[in-house]
Amino acid sequence: ADLAVALDLPELAGFNTADSFSNSTEITRIVAQRMPARTTAEWLPLLAARGIWHMPVKDYDELRDDAQLAHLGVFIDAQSVEGAPITMLNHPLRYDGAAPPVRFAPQKLGMQTREVLGELGYGAEEIDALLAAKAVGAPPAPSSN
């Protein structure tokens, strides 16, 4: 009922909480049609006034600057394998009040393909054949100049 009032959608009042999941498609359709009637800045106080949980959709930069996410320690700064600064999602759990440190920077896609296939028993020629057939991917092998 609070959402029906906040969005000025009397047709939503007919959906009770117990039925909201089974009617989620219809409720979503009704709400989606209503949202373009106002800007995000106009909707926020209306939702807040009714105690409805909400948050504006944010882009990556806005998420990075969000005070609540910063307080929760959602992001962590690290270095890529090339040494460039990167921002990553922090470990979601805390142990004795702290998130575990970053032990390894994220690898480039396929960076360990040769190593993993070698550990699985593939020989260098077999790995080269798989790469040539594009069955697997890996960055180019370092040149031996």
C-alpha positions as YAML, in Angstrom:
chain: A
units: angstrom
residues:
- id: 1
  name: ALA
  ca: [0.00, 0.00, 0.00]
- id: 2
  name: ASP
  ca: [2.87, 2.40, 0.76]
- id: 3
  name: LEU
  ca: [4.29, 1.97, -2.73]
- id: 4
  name: ALA
  ca: [0.84, 2.55, -4.24]
- id: 5
  name: VAL
  ca: [0.60, 5.86, -2.35]
- id: 6
  name: ALA
  ca: [4.19, 6.97, -3.05]
- id: 7
  name: LEU
  ca: [3.84, 6.33, -6.78]
- id: 8
  name: ASP
  ca: [0.20, 7.47, -6.92]
- id: 9
  name: LEU
  ca: [-0.81, 4.10, -8.36]
- id: 10
  name: PRO
  ca: [-4.10, 3.00, -6.76]
- id: 11
  name: GLU
  ca: [-4.05, -0.18, -8.87]
- id: 12
  name: LEU
  ca: [-1.08, -1.41, -6.82]
- id: 13
  name: ALA
  ca: [-3.15, -1.34, -3.62]
- id: 14
  name: GLY
  ca: [-4.96, -4.46, -4.83]
- id: 15
  name: PHE
  ca: [-1.79, -6.54, -4.51]
- id: 16
  name: ASN
  ca: [-1.16, -7.72, -0.97]
- id: 17
  name: THR
  ca: [2.29, -8.63, 0.30]
- id: 18
  name: ALA
  ca: [1.61, -12.37, 0.19]
- id: 19
  name: ASP
  ca: [0.69, -12.16, -3.50]
- id: 20
  name: SER
  ca: [3.46, -9.79, -4.55]
- id: 21
  name: PHE
  ca: [5.89, -12.52, -5.61]
- id: 22
  name: SER
  ca: [3.40, -14.38, -7.78]
- id: 23
  name: ASN
  ca: [2.32, -11.06, -9.33]
- id: 24
  name: SER
  ca: [5.81, -9.58, -9.68]
- id: 25
  name: THR
  ca: [5.63, -9.40, -13.48]
- id: 26
  name: GLU
  ca: [2.43, -7.37, -13.40]
- id: 27
  name: ILE
  ca: [3.64, -5.16, -10.54]
- id: 28
  name: THR
  ca: [6.92, -4.52, -12.37]
- id: 29
  name: ARG
  ca: [5.03, -3.57, -15.54]
- id: 30
  name: ILE
  ca: [2.81, -1.10, -13.66]
- id: 31
  name: VAL
  ca: [5.74, 0.49, -11.80]
- id: 32
  name: ALA
  ca: [7.91, 0.66, -14.95]
- id: 33
  name: GLN
  ca: [5.17, 2.56, -16.78]
- id: 34
  name: ARG
  ca: [4.91, 5.06, -13.93]
- id: 35
  name: MET
  ca: [8.59, 5.80, -13.28]
- id: 36
  name: PRO
  ca: [9.23, 8.01, -16.36]
- id: 37
  name: ALA
  ca: [6.60, 10.46, -15.07]
- id: 38
  name: ARG
  ca: [9.19, 12.01, -12.71]
- id: 39
  name: THR
  ca: [12.94, 12.33, -12.41]
- id: 40
  name: THR
  ca: [14.98, 10.26, -9.98]
- id: 41
  name: ALA
  ca: [15.46, 13.38, -7.85]
- id: 42
  name: GLU
  ca: [11.67, 13.79, -7.67]
- id: 43
  name: TRP
  ca: [10.98, 10.14, -6.80]
- id: 44
  name: LEU
  ca: [13.56, 9.81, -4.01]
- id: 45
  name: PRO
  ca: [11.82, 11.98, -1.37]
- id: 46
  name: LEU
  ca: [8.43, 10.45, -2.19]
- id: 47
  name: LEU
  ca: [9.78, 6.96, -1.57]
- id: 48
  name: ALA
  ca: [11.68, 8.04, 1.54]
- id: 49
  name: ALA
  ca: [8.58, 9.70, 3.00]
- id: 50
  name: ARG
  ca: [6.75, 6.36, 2.89]
- id: 51
  name: GLY
  ca: [9.70, 4.40, 4.32]
- id: 52
  name: ILE
  ca: [10.21, 2.46, 1.09]
- id: 53
  name: TRP
  ca: [13.69, 1.05, 0.63]
- id: 54
  name: HIS
  ca: [15.22, 2.48, -2.50]
- id: 55
  name: MET
  ca: [18.44, 3.58, -4.11]
- id: 56
  name: PRO
  ca: [19.07, 5.31, -7.41]
- id: 57
  name: VAL
  ca: [20.80, 3.31, -10.11]
- id: 58
  name: LYS
  ca: [24.42, 4.44, -10.22]
- id: 59
  name: ASP
  ca: [27.24, 4.12, -12.71]
- id: 60
  name: TYR
  ca: [30.68, 2.83, -11.71]
- id: 61
  name: ASP
  ca: [32.10, 6.23, -10.76]
- id: 62
  name: GLU
  ca: [29.06, 7.05, -8.64]
- id: 63
  name: LEU
  ca: [29.34, 3.68, -6.87]
- id: 64
  name: ARG
  ca: [33.00, 4.33, -6.13]
- id: 65
  name: ASP
  ca: [32.06, 7.68, -4.54]
- id: 66
  name: ASP
  ca: [29.10, 6.33, -2.52]
- id: 67
  name: ALA
  ca: [29.65, 7.07, 1.19]
- id: 68
  name: GLN
  ca: [27.82, 3.95, 2.41]
- id: 69
  name: LEU
  ca: [29.76, 1.63, 0.11]
- id: 70
  name: ALA
  ca: [33.00, 3.31, 1.21]
- id: 71
  name: HIS
  ca: [32.02, 2.82, 4.86]
- id: 72
  name: LEU
  ca: [31.35, -0.87, 4.19]
- id: 73
  name: GLY
  ca: [34.72, -1.26, 2.47]
- id: 74
  name: VAL
  ca: [33.14, -2.64, -0.71]
- id: 75
  name: PHE
  ca: [36.03, -1.56, -2.94]
- id: 76
  name: ILE
  ca: [39.75, -2.09, -2.64]
- id: 77
  name: ASP
  ca: [42.60, -0.53, -4.59]
- id: 78
  name: ALA
  ca: [45.27, -2.86, -5.91]
- id: 79
  name: GLN
  ca: [47.74, -3.19, -8.78]
- id: 80
  name: SER
  ca: [47.20, -5.15, -11.96]
- id: 81
  name: VAL
  ca: [49.79, -7.69, -13.11]
- id: 82
  name: GLU
  ca: [51.25, -4.86, -15.24]
- id: 83
  name: GLY
  ca: [51.47, -2.61, -12.17]
- id: 84
  name: ALA
  ca: [48.62, -0.26, -13.13]
- id: 85
  name: PRO
  ca: [46.25, 0.82, -10.34]
- id: 86
  name: ILE
  ca: [42.90, -1.00, -10.38]
- id: 87
  name: THR
  ca: [39.80, -0.96, -8.21]
- id: 88
  name: MET
  ca: [38.26, -4.30, -7.30]
- id: 89
  name: LEU
  ca: [35.40, -5.53, -5.17]
- id: 90
  name: ASN
  ca: [36.68, -6.34, -1.72]
- id: 91
  name: HIS
  ca: [36.18, -9.74, -0.11]
- id: 92
  name: PRO
  ca: [32.59, -9.72, 1.20]
- id: 93
  name: LEU
  ca: [33.32, -11.41, 4.54]
- id: 94
  name: ARG
  ca: [35.26, -10.13, 7.51]
- id: 95
  name: TYR
  ca: [37.38, -12.32, 9.75]
- id: 96
  name: ASP
  ca: [38.10, -10.83, 13.16]
- id: 97
  name: GLY
  ca: [36.79, -7.56, 11.75]
- id: 98
  name: ALA
  ca: [39.04, -7.44, 8.68]
- id: 99
  name: ALA
  ca: [38.82, -8.52, 5.06]
- id: 100
  name: PRO
  ca: [41.62, -10.78, 3.85]
- id: 101
  name: PRO
  ca: [44.30, -8.97, 1.82]
- id: 102
  name: VAL
  ca: [44.60, -9.24, -1.94]
- id: 103
  name: ARG
  ca: [47.13, -12.02, -2.48]
- id: 104
  name: PHE
  ca: [47.14, -12.11, -6.26]
- id: 105
  name: ALA
  ca: [46.24, -9.46, -8.79]
- id: 106
  name: PRO
  ca: [43.66, -10.54, -11.34]
- id: 107
  name: GLN
  ca: [45.30, -12.26, -14.27]
- id: 108
  name: LYS
  ca: [44.67, -11.45, -17.90]
- id: 109
  name: LEU
  ca: [42.24, -13.85, -19.54]
- id: 110
  name: GLY
  ca: [44.12, -16.98, -20.54]
- id: 111
  name: MET
  ca: [47.31, -15.97, -18.73]
- id: 112
  name: GLN
  ca: [47.72, -19.37, -17.10]
- id: 113
  name: THR
  ca: [46.35, -21.53, -19.94]
- id: 114
  name: ARG
  ca: [49.69, -23.07, -20.84]
- id: 115
  name: GLU
  ca: [50.55, -23.75, -17.20]
- id: 116
  name: VAL
  ca: [47.18, -25.34, -16.39]
- id: 117
  name: LEU
  ca: [47.16, -27.51, -19.52]
- id: 118
  name: GLY
  ca: [50.73, -28.56, -18.76]
- id: 119
  name: GLU
  ca: [49.69, -29.60, -15.25]
- id: 120
  name: LEU
  ca: [46.89, -31.64, -16.84]
- id: 121
  name: GLY
  ca: [49.45, -33.57, -18.85]
- id: 122
  name: TYR
  ca: [49.33, -31.78, -22.20]
- id: 123
  name: GLY
  ca: [52.64, -31.37, -23.97]
- id: 124
  name: ALA
  ca: [53.86, -28.13, -25.57]
- id: 125
  name: GLU
  ca: [52.91, -29.29, -29.09]
- id: 126
  name: GLU
  ca: [49.41, -30.29, -27.97]
- id: 127
  name: ILE
  ca: [48.94, -26.94, -26.26]
- id: 128
  name: ASP
  ca: [50.14, -25.11, -29.38]
- id: 129
  name: ALA
  ca: [47.65, -27.12, -31.46]
- id: 130
  name: LEU
  ca: [44.78, -26.24, -29.09]
- id: 131
  name: LEU
  ca: [45.76, -22.57, -29.26]
- id: 132
  name: ALA
  ca: [46.03, -22.67, -33.07]
- id: 133
  name: ALA
  ca: [42.57, -24.26, -33.28]
- id: 134
  name: LYS
  ca: [41.28, -21.54, -30.93]
- id: 135
  name: ALA
  ca: [39.95, -24.26, -28.62]
- id: 136
  name: VAL
  ca: [41.65, -22.38, -25.78]
- id: 137
  name: GLY
  ca: [43.09, -18.90, -25.46]
- id: 138
  name: ALA
  ca: [46.29, -17.46, -24.09]
- id: 139
  name: PRO
  ca: [48.33, -14.31, -24.54]
- id: 140
  name: PRO
  ca: [51.21, -14.69, -27.00]
- id: 141
  name: ALA
  ca: [54.19, -16.59, -25.63]
- id: 142
  name: PRO
  ca: [57.15, -14.34, -24.76]
- id: 143
  name: SER
  ca: [59.63, -14.10, -27.61]
- id: 144
  name: SER
  ca: [63.06, -15.64, -27.06]
- id: 145
  name: ASN
  ca: [65.15, -12.91, -28.72]
...
